[in-house]
Short mmCIF file of C-alpha atoms in Angstrom, two decimals:
data_model
loop_
_atom_site.label_atom_id
_atom_site.label_comp_id
_atom_site.label_asym_id
_atom_site.label_seq_id
_atom_site.Cartn_x
_atom_site.Cartn_y
_atom_site.Cartn_z
CA MET A 1 4.53 13.02 19.04
CA ASN A 2 7.58 12.83 21.26
CA PRO A 3 6.92 10.09 23.85
CA GLN A 4 9.98 11.16 25.78
CA ARG A 5 8.44 14.59 26.43
CA ARG A 6 5.10 13.06 27.33
CA ALA A 7 6.79 10.71 29.76
CA LEU A 8 8.50 13.68 31.40
CA LEU A 9 5.16 15.43 31.66
CA CYS A 10 3.58 12.48 33.41
CA ALA A 11 6.48 12.02 35.79
CA GLY A 12 7.30 15.68 36.29
CA PRO A 13 5.98 18.68 38.19
CA LEU A 14 2.64 18.89 36.40
CA ALA A 15 1.74 15.29 37.15
CA ALA A 16 2.81 15.71 40.75
CA ALA A 17 0.67 18.82 41.08
CA LEU A 18 -2.49 17.17 39.77
CA PRO A 19 -4.66 15.85 42.63
CA PHE A 20 -5.97 13.06 40.41
CA ALA A 21 -2.60 12.02 38.99
CA ALA A 22 -2.21 9.02 41.24
CA GLY A 23 -5.44 7.49 40.01
CA GLY A 24 -4.97 8.54 36.42
CA ALA A 25 -7.14 7.67 33.48
CA ALA A 26 -8.59 4.29 32.71
CA ALA A 27 -5.91 1.78 31.86
CA ALA A 28 -5.73 0.43 28.34
CA PRO A 29 -7.56 -2.89 27.94
CA PRO A 30 -5.37 -5.98 28.17
CA ALA A 31 -4.26 -7.81 25.05
CA ALA A 32 -6.96 -9.89 23.40
CA ALA A 33 -7.23 -13.63 23.96
CA LEU A 34 -5.53 -15.66 21.25
CA PRO A 35 -7.70 -17.91 19.09
CA ALA A 36 -7.62 -21.67 19.48
CA LEU A 37 -5.91 -23.27 16.49
CA PRO A 38 -5.66 -26.99 15.67
CA LYS A 39 -3.00 -28.72 17.75
CA VAL A 40 0.23 -29.29 15.85
CA ALA A 41 1.75 -32.72 16.44
CA ALA A 42 5.23 -32.91 17.88
CA GLY A 43 7.88 -33.17 15.18
CA THR A 44 5.80 -31.35 12.57
CA THR A 45 8.07 -29.09 10.54
CA PRO A 46 6.88 -25.77 9.10
CA GLU A 47 7.04 -27.33 5.63
CA MET A 48 4.80 -30.18 6.76
CA LEU A 49 2.38 -27.79 8.45
CA ALA A 50 2.22 -25.68 5.29
CA THR A 51 0.24 -28.49 3.61
CA ASP A 52 -2.21 -28.94 6.52
CA GLN A 53 -5.43 -27.58 5.03
CA ALA A 54 -7.38 -27.80 8.29
CA TYR A 55 -4.78 -25.75 10.15
CA TRP A 56 -4.65 -22.96 7.58
CA LYS A 57 -8.42 -22.95 7.20
CA ALA A 58 -8.60 -22.27 10.94
CA VAL A 59 -6.06 -19.47 10.55
CA ALA A 60 -7.99 -18.01 7.61
CA ALA A 61 -11.15 -18.03 9.73
CA GLN A 62 -9.52 -15.35 11.89
CA TYR A 63 -9.67 -12.88 8.99
CA ASP A 64 -12.52 -11.13 7.23
CA THR A 65 -11.64 -10.93 3.53
CA THR A 66 -13.34 -9.49 0.48
CA ASP A 67 -15.26 -11.58 -2.00
CA ALA A 68 -15.42 -8.73 -4.52
CA VAL A 69 -12.26 -10.01 -6.23
CA VAL A 70 -9.58 -12.63 -5.84
CA GLN A 71 -7.35 -10.45 -3.68
CA LEU A 72 -3.72 -11.07 -4.61
CA ASP A 73 -2.27 -7.78 -3.42
CA ASN A 74 -1.62 -8.48 0.24
CA ALA A 75 1.66 -6.57 0.35
CA PHE A 76 0.23 -3.03 0.59
CA TRP A 77 -0.58 -3.65 4.22
CA GLY A 78 -1.60 -6.68 6.24
CA SER A 79 -5.22 -7.21 7.19
CA MET A 80 -5.81 -7.28 10.92
CA ALA A 81 -7.03 -10.61 12.25
CA ARG A 82 -10.32 -10.48 14.14
CA PRO A 83 -8.73 -10.50 17.62
CA VAL A 84 -6.47 -7.59 16.65
CA LEU A 85 -9.31 -5.66 15.03
CA ALA A 86 -11.54 -6.17 18.07
CA HIS A 87 -8.80 -5.00 20.40
CA TYR A 88 -8.07 -2.01 18.17
CA GLU A 89 -11.74 -0.97 18.16
CA GLN A 90 -11.83 -1.33 21.95
CA GLN A 91 -8.75 0.86 22.29
CA LEU A 92 -10.13 3.40 19.85
CA ASN A 93 -13.32 3.72 21.85
CA MET A 94 -11.39 4.12 25.10
CA VAL A 95 -9.07 6.79 23.67
CA ASN A 96 -11.97 8.65 22.08
CA ARG A 97 -13.80 8.62 25.41
CA ASP A 98 -10.92 9.54 27.72
CA ASN A 99 -9.12 11.85 25.28
CA ALA A 100 -6.26 13.89 26.80
CA TRP A 101 -7.07 12.48 30.26
CA TYR A 102 -5.79 9.10 29.04
CA ALA A 103 -3.24 10.41 26.55
CA ARG A 104 -1.36 12.53 29.07
CA MET A 105 -1.62 10.33 32.12
CA ARG A 106 -1.36 6.72 30.91
CA PHE A 107 -0.43 6.57 27.25
CA PRO A 108 3.32 7.19 27.70
CA ALA A 109 3.68 4.06 29.83
CA ASP A 110 1.47 2.02 27.47
CA PHE A 111 3.44 3.30 24.49
CA GLU A 112 6.70 2.20 26.11
CA ALA A 113 5.19 -1.23 26.79
CA ALA A 114 4.35 -1.53 23.09
CA ARG A 115 7.85 -0.41 22.20
CA ALA A 116 9.32 -3.06 24.52
CA ALA A 117 7.12 -5.75 22.94
CA ALA A 118 8.32 -4.71 19.49
CA ALA A 119 11.96 -4.71 20.57
CA LYS A 120 11.61 -8.24 21.94
CA ALA A 121 10.05 -9.50 18.69
CA LEU A 122 12.72 -7.74 16.64
CA GLY A 123 15.49 -9.25 18.75
CA VAL A 124 16.99 -5.89 19.77
CA GLY A 125 17.25 -3.67 22.83
CA VAL A 126 14.47 -1.20 23.62
CA ASP A 127 17.04 1.57 23.34
CA GLU A 128 17.76 0.50 19.75
CA ILE A 129 14.31 1.12 18.28
CA VAL A 130 11.85 3.94 18.05
CA LEU A 131 8.28 3.43 16.87
CA THR A 132 7.22 5.28 13.74
CA ARG A 133 4.18 5.42 11.47
CA GLY A 134 5.73 2.94 9.05
CA ALA A 135 8.91 1.94 7.26
CA THR A 136 8.76 4.96 4.96
CA GLU A 137 8.97 7.39 7.87
CA ALA A 138 11.67 5.27 9.53
CA LEU A 139 13.82 5.15 6.40
CA GLN A 140 13.37 8.84 5.64
CA ILE A 141 14.70 9.57 9.11
CA LEU A 142 17.68 7.23 8.70
CA ILE A 143 18.67 8.22 5.16
CA ALA A 144 18.14 11.97 5.47
CA GLY A 145 19.61 12.05 8.97
CA TYR A 146 22.76 10.02 8.20
CA ASN A 147 25.48 12.57 8.95
CA ARG A 148 28.75 10.77 8.18
CA LEU A 149 28.76 11.86 4.54
CA ARG A 150 31.12 14.53 3.28
CA PRO A 151 30.85 16.40 -0.03
CA GLY A 152 32.00 14.07 -2.79
CA ASP A 153 31.26 10.84 -0.89
CA THR A 154 29.24 8.30 -2.88
CA VAL A 155 25.84 6.80 -2.02
CA LEU A 156 24.40 3.76 -3.83
CA TYR A 157 20.90 2.47 -4.50
CA ALA A 158 19.48 -0.15 -6.89
CA ASP A 159 16.51 -0.42 -9.23
CA ILE A 160 14.82 -2.84 -6.80
CA ASP A 161 14.68 -0.22 -4.04
CA TYR A 162 11.44 1.49 -3.06
CA ASP A 163 10.56 4.65 -4.98
CA ASN A 164 10.29 6.96 -1.96
CA MET A 165 13.58 5.69 -0.56
CA ILE A 166 15.29 6.34 -3.91
CA THR A 167 13.92 9.89 -3.76
CA VAL A 168 15.34 10.47 -0.27
CA THR A 169 18.66 8.90 -1.27
CA ARG A 170 18.94 11.23 -4.25
CA TRP A 171 18.14 14.17 -1.95
CA LEU A 172 21.47 13.52 -0.23
CA GLU A 173 23.03 15.26 -3.22
CA GLN A 174 21.42 18.49 -1.98
CA ARG A 175 21.54 17.84 1.74
CA ARG A 176 25.07 16.43 2.06
CA GLY A 177 26.74 17.16 -1.27
CA ALA A 178 27.01 13.43 -1.92
CA ARG A 179 27.34 11.78 -5.31
CA VAL A 180 24.46 9.36 -5.75
CA VAL A 181 24.76 6.41 -8.14
CA SER A 182 22.55 3.45 -8.97
CA ILE A 183 22.87 -0.11 -10.21
CA ALA A 184 20.47 -2.51 -11.94
CA ILE A 185 20.14 -5.99 -10.46
CA PRO A 186 20.63 -8.73 -13.08
CA GLU A 187 17.65 -10.64 -14.42
CA PRO A 188 17.20 -13.50 -14.16
CA PHE A 189 18.66 -13.01 -10.69
CA THR A 190 20.70 -15.55 -8.76
CA HIS A 191 22.36 -15.42 -5.37
CA ASP A 192 25.82 -15.14 -6.92
CA ASN A 193 25.07 -12.57 -9.61
CA VAL A 194 23.24 -10.34 -7.14
CA VAL A 195 26.13 -10.36 -4.65
CA ALA A 196 28.56 -9.85 -7.54
CA ALA A 197 26.60 -6.78 -8.69
CA TYR A 198 27.06 -5.10 -5.31
CA VAL A 199 30.71 -6.15 -5.03
CA ALA A 200 31.39 -4.70 -8.49
CA ALA A 201 29.70 -1.45 -7.46
CA MET A 202 31.81 -1.26 -4.29
CA GLU A 203 34.97 -1.81 -6.32
CA ARG A 204 33.99 0.81 -8.93
CA GLN A 205 33.21 3.44 -6.31
CA PRO A 206 36.25 4.01 -4.06
CA LYS A 207 34.44 6.84 -2.23
CA LEU A 208 31.32 4.79 -1.52
CA LYS A 209 30.21 5.44 2.07
CA LEU A 210 26.54 4.44 2.22
CA MET A 211 24.31 1.86 0.51
CA LEU A 212 20.55 1.38 0.58
CA LEU A 213 19.66 -2.32 0.64
CA THR A 214 16.11 -3.62 0.28
CA HIS A 215 15.65 -6.90 2.12
CA VAL A 216 12.58 -8.04 0.16
CA ASN A 217 11.79 -5.76 -2.73
CA HIS A 218 8.23 -4.76 -3.54
CA ARG A 219 8.62 -5.25 -7.29
CA ASN A 220 9.58 -8.90 -7.82
CA GLY A 221 9.87 -10.13 -4.23
CA MET A 222 13.54 -11.13 -4.38
CA VAL A 223 15.11 -11.69 -0.96
CA LEU A 224 18.40 -9.85 -1.09
CA PRO A 225 21.39 -11.58 0.61
CA VAL A 226 21.55 -8.62 2.98
CA ALA A 227 23.78 -10.16 5.66
CA GLU A 228 26.42 -11.20 3.14
CA ILE A 229 26.39 -7.84 1.36
CA SER A 230 26.44 -5.99 4.69
CA ARG A 231 29.53 -7.90 5.84
CA LEU A 232 31.31 -7.15 2.56
CA ALA A 233 30.40 -3.48 2.91
CA ARG A 234 31.61 -3.30 6.50
CA GLU A 235 35.00 -4.69 5.45
CA ARG A 236 35.30 -1.70 3.13
CA GLY A 237 34.12 0.88 5.68
CA ILE A 238 30.72 1.27 4.02
CA ASP A 239 27.50 1.65 6.03
CA VAL A 240 24.21 0.16 4.90
CA ILE A 241 20.64 1.17 5.66
CA VAL A 242 18.25 -1.75 5.23
CA ASP A 243 14.66 -1.46 4.13
CA THR A 244 13.02 -4.53 5.70
CA ALA A 245 9.44 -3.36 5.24
CA HIS A 246 8.62 -6.67 3.54
CA GLY A 247 11.17 -8.81 5.36
CA PHE A 248 10.40 -8.73 9.03
CA GLY A 249 7.22 -10.65 9.76
CA GLN A 250 7.13 -12.90 6.72
CA LEU A 251 10.68 -14.27 6.93
CA ASP A 252 12.00 -16.24 9.90
CA MET A 253 14.55 -13.67 11.06
CA THR A 254 15.30 -10.94 13.56
CA ILE A 255 17.02 -7.62 12.97
CA PRO A 256 20.54 -8.70 14.09
CA ASP A 257 20.44 -11.34 11.32
CA LEU A 258 20.74 -8.50 8.80
CA GLN A 259 24.25 -7.63 10.05
CA ALA A 260 23.39 -3.95 9.56
CA ASP A 261 23.44 -1.00 11.94
CA PHE A 262 20.37 0.78 10.55
CA ALA A 263 16.98 -0.56 9.41
CA GLY A 264 13.47 0.63 8.65
CA ILE A 265 10.69 -1.77 9.64
CA ASN A 266 6.97 -2.13 8.96
CA LEU A 267 4.72 -3.64 11.60
CA HIS A 268 1.45 -3.15 9.71
CA LYS A 269 2.37 -5.39 6.77
CA TRP A 270 3.33 -8.96 7.70
CA ILE A 271 2.68 -8.58 11.43
CA GLY A 272 -0.88 -7.36 10.87
CA ALA A 273 -0.89 -4.45 13.30
CA PRO A 274 -3.22 -1.52 12.56
CA VAL A 275 -2.09 0.68 9.68
CA GLY A 276 0.36 3.35 10.82
CA VAL A 277 2.84 1.34 12.90
CA GLY A 278 6.51 0.80 12.08
CA ALA A 279 9.94 1.20 13.66
CA ALA A 280 13.42 2.52 13.03
CA TYR A 281 16.39 0.51 14.27
CA ILE A 282 19.73 2.06 15.13
CA LYS A 283 22.33 -0.24 16.61
CA ARG A 284 23.51 0.69 20.08
CA GLY A 285 26.43 3.10 19.78
CA ARG A 286 25.38 4.46 16.37
CA VAL A 287 22.64 6.93 17.34
CA ALA A 288 25.00 9.90 17.01
CA ASP A 289 25.42 9.11 13.31
CA ILE A 290 21.77 10.02 12.69
CA ASP A 291 20.85 13.67 13.20
CA PRO A 292 18.30 14.52 15.90
CA TYR A 293 14.95 15.60 14.54
CA MET A 294 14.71 19.31 13.77
CA GLY A 295 14.83 21.24 17.00
CA ASP A 296 15.22 18.23 19.27
CA ALA A 297 18.18 18.14 21.61
CA ALA A 298 21.20 16.09 20.61
CA GLY A 299 22.00 13.01 22.66
CA ASP A 300 22.02 9.24 22.49
CA ASP A 301 18.29 8.68 23.07
CA ILE A 302 16.93 7.22 19.83
CA ARG A 303 13.55 8.80 20.52
CA THR A 304 14.96 12.24 19.71
CA ARG A 305 15.36 11.11 16.08
CA VAL A 306 11.58 10.96 15.50
CA HIS A 307 8.87 13.56 16.03
CA THR A 308 5.62 12.70 14.26
CA GLY A 309 3.11 14.81 16.17
CA THR A 310 -0.09 13.34 17.60
CA VAL A 311 -0.34 9.69 16.61
CA ASN A 312 -3.09 7.11 16.32
CA PHE A 313 -2.92 6.05 19.97
CA ALA A 314 -5.08 2.96 19.49
CA ALA A 315 -2.86 1.60 16.70
CA TYR A 316 0.18 1.47 18.99
CA LEU A 317 -1.87 0.07 21.86
CA SER A 318 -2.92 -2.87 19.66
CA LEU A 319 0.63 -3.68 18.53
CA PRO A 320 1.30 -6.17 21.39
CA THR A 321 -1.84 -8.11 20.45
CA ALA A 322 -0.72 -8.31 16.82
CA LEU A 323 2.73 -9.48 17.90
CA ASP A 324 1.19 -12.11 20.20
CA LEU A 325 -0.93 -13.52 17.38
CA HIS A 326 2.07 -13.47 15.03
CA ALA A 327 4.05 -15.53 17.56
CA HIS A 328 1.05 -17.80 18.20
CA ILE A 329 0.96 -18.84 14.53
CA GLY A 330 4.75 -18.79 14.26
CA VAL A 331 6.85 -16.88 11.76
CA ALA A 332 8.54 -20.03 10.42
CA ASN A 333 5.09 -21.52 9.83
CA LYS A 334 3.91 -18.36 8.09
CA GLN A 335 6.98 -18.27 5.88
CA ALA A 336 6.55 -21.91 4.84
CA ARG A 337 2.86 -21.44 4.05
CA LEU A 338 3.49 -18.27 2.04
CA ARG A 339 6.25 -19.99 0.11
CA LEU A 340 3.94 -22.90 -0.72
CA LEU A 341 1.28 -20.50 -2.02
CA ARG A 342 3.81 -18.52 -4.03
CA ASN A 343 5.32 -21.64 -5.56
CA ARG A 344 1.89 -23.00 -6.46
CA TRP A 345 1.29 -20.28 -9.04
CA VAL A 346 4.92 -19.52 -9.97
CA GLU A 347 5.82 -23.08 -10.94
CA ALA A 348 2.66 -23.47 -13.01
CA ALA A 349 3.07 -20.08 -14.69
CA ARG A 350 6.63 -20.91 -15.79
CA GLY A 351 5.16 -23.48 -18.15
CA ILE A 352 2.77 -21.05 -19.86
CA GLU A 353 4.05 -19.86 -23.23
CA GLY A 354 3.96 -16.09 -23.43
CA ILE A 355 4.28 -15.51 -19.67
CA GLU A 356 7.55 -14.26 -18.17
CA VAL A 357 7.86 -15.02 -14.46
CA LEU A 358 10.13 -12.76 -12.40
CA ALA A 359 11.06 -15.12 -9.58
CA SER A 360 13.88 -17.41 -8.55
CA ALA A 361 13.75 -21.11 -7.77
CA ASP A 362 16.45 -20.57 -5.11
CA PRO A 363 14.70 -20.68 -1.70
CA ARG A 364 17.28 -18.22 -0.35
CA LEU A 365 15.83 -15.58 -2.67
CA THR A 366 12.17 -16.51 -2.20
CA SER A 367 9.46 -14.52 -0.42
CA ALA A 368 5.68 -14.47 -0.64
CA ILE A 369 5.96 -11.91 -3.44
CA ALA A 370 6.66 -12.76 -7.08
CA SER A 371 5.82 -11.07 -10.38
CA PHE A 372 5.07 -11.75 -14.01
CA ARG A 373 4.38 -10.01 -17.30
CA LEU A 374 3.46 -10.93 -20.82
CA LYS A 375 6.66 -11.54 -22.77
CA GLY A 376 7.73 -8.38 -24.55
CA LYS A 377 5.20 -6.24 -22.66
CA THR A 378 7.49 -4.23 -20.39
CA SER A 379 5.92 -0.77 -20.34
CA ALA A 380 3.94 0.58 -17.41
CA ALA A 381 0.97 1.09 -19.73
CA ASP A 382 1.09 -2.57 -20.84
CA ASN A 383 0.99 -3.81 -17.28
CA PHE A 384 -1.67 -1.40 -16.07
CA ALA A 385 -3.81 -2.63 -18.97
CA LEU A 386 -3.13 -6.24 -18.03
CA SER A 387 -4.07 -5.58 -14.41
CA LYS A 388 -7.33 -4.02 -15.55
CA LYS A 389 -8.03 -6.99 -17.85
CA LEU A 390 -7.49 -9.49 -15.03
CA VAL A 391 -9.96 -7.63 -12.82
CA GLN A 392 -12.63 -7.05 -15.46
CA GLU A 393 -12.52 -10.44 -17.18
CA HIS A 394 -11.33 -12.79 -14.44
CA GLY A 395 -12.08 -11.07 -11.12
CA ILE A 396 -8.42 -11.19 -10.06
CA PHE A 397 -6.52 -8.27 -8.56
CA ALA A 398 -2.75 -8.13 -9.02
CA VAL A 399 -1.00 -4.77 -8.77
CA PRO A 400 1.26 -3.30 -11.49
CA ARG A 401 4.79 -2.35 -10.42
CA ASP A 402 7.22 -0.19 -12.39
CA GLY A 403 10.85 0.76 -11.83
CA LEU A 404 12.86 -2.37 -12.63
CA ALA A 405 15.56 -1.83 -15.23
CA SER A 406 13.98 -4.66 -17.25
CA GLY A 407 10.57 -3.02 -17.24
CA ALA A 408 7.21 -3.10 -15.49
CA CYS A 409 5.42 -6.19 -14.19
CA LEU A 410 2.41 -7.37 -12.18
CA ARG A 411 3.01 -8.31 -8.56
CA VAL A 412 1.22 -11.24 -6.94
CA THR A 413 1.14 -11.52 -3.15
CA PRO A 414 -0.91 -14.11 -1.27
CA GLY A 415 -1.61 -13.79 2.45
CA ILE A 416 -1.66 -16.56 5.02
CA PHE A 417 -5.45 -16.59 4.64
CA THR A 418 -5.36 -17.00 0.83
CA PRO A 419 -6.92 -20.29 -0.32
CA GLU A 420 -4.92 -22.36 -2.78
CA ALA A 421 -7.86 -22.22 -5.17
CA HIS A 422 -7.23 -18.49 -5.66
CA LEU A 423 -3.76 -19.22 -7.02
CA ASP A 424 -5.23 -21.84 -9.33
CA GLN A 425 -7.69 -19.24 -10.62
CA LEU A 426 -4.76 -16.95 -11.37
CA VAL A 427 -2.98 -19.66 -13.34
CA ASP A 428 -6.12 -20.37 -15.35
CA ALA A 429 -6.47 -16.67 -16.11
CA LEU A 430 -2.81 -16.43 -17.19
CA ARG A 431 -3.32 -19.26 -19.66
CA LYS A 432 -6.17 -17.32 -21.21
CA VAL A 433 -4.53 -13.90 -21.35
CA ALA A 434 -1.33 -15.40 -22.78
CA LYS A 435 -3.32 -16.64 -25.76
CA GLY A 436 -4.44 -13.08 -26.46
#
């Protein structure tokens, strides 16, 4: 889909020639009403609210969740809350009914409204983002399209980066003639040794021109000091592309806080929009450094950098409702609650002999995600077997992750609807599996 072309269609000669164009198709339904949540007393901090069981029980009541297992993999995508799901179903029915009549005549304007809502939430200009089907598509566009590399220039990624993004980064060897190198992040990781690892890489690679940085990695959940690393890179003339698929929405931040000119964003993870909604960010003035999509005209309109074909119209139409609910709960409140849930199991698991926890006690490096493994069991096979054991014997689902230089692990990710008792069940299960 190219919304720019659709907008031209609706505003151009064809639209003017249609006798029914002024009336158009049925307008998209308005955003859903937000649920009533318990009133928060003045002066209540996010950390205080994080312990308010009544408040978070009311939030959890907005979600339908499985009782088949203790679901501790909430990082794949974010469940839609009931108001978002209801709105999405309403939009889906409308689009299915009105078909091209709606898609050609009204969707371009509704799509741009959704894009504007996303830009506001992200803290950027509308001209600085383009909506995509997810962070993967956004980052593929940014990495593959980055055109400032010359043969022999160096590109850097780390073991914490997402598999598909590593693949695209390595493809720059073929596409641009770049030299692609990687680093392993130290474990246990600290703020200082992580920053030092990137500084050392910058100093070792005098021809380094581009780095991939993952804001919150999907393996052990470490929050990378992206802003600090980005500033150090800029001083050396190095660009960074930030993968904030797991950052935006669960951390209290906006895109300018990253101090980076390029970022890939997911809106169907921690925001809870329908699956298939993300965004690419290109700072104003930098669009020319990313190639237009194949066959699209060059220019400074960011929308010419993406062309995904026909999209899930209803998913984009429901994005403003998801953003409204996200703001209604409050990102700082969500972050504090997720941190409390994460710490509940992490701190207990640290005291279990035979369990290795991959997580930092430094709040600067803390997200909802953290990981563990049995000590000495670092293979992918070991951790797939452990995941299977937790499901079959304890009814707990935690997903195996591979790719860290130190080996594979199991990732645990609560959601804002996760009851504390589920984390306690995990800890009890870890005590049992650690005994063998």
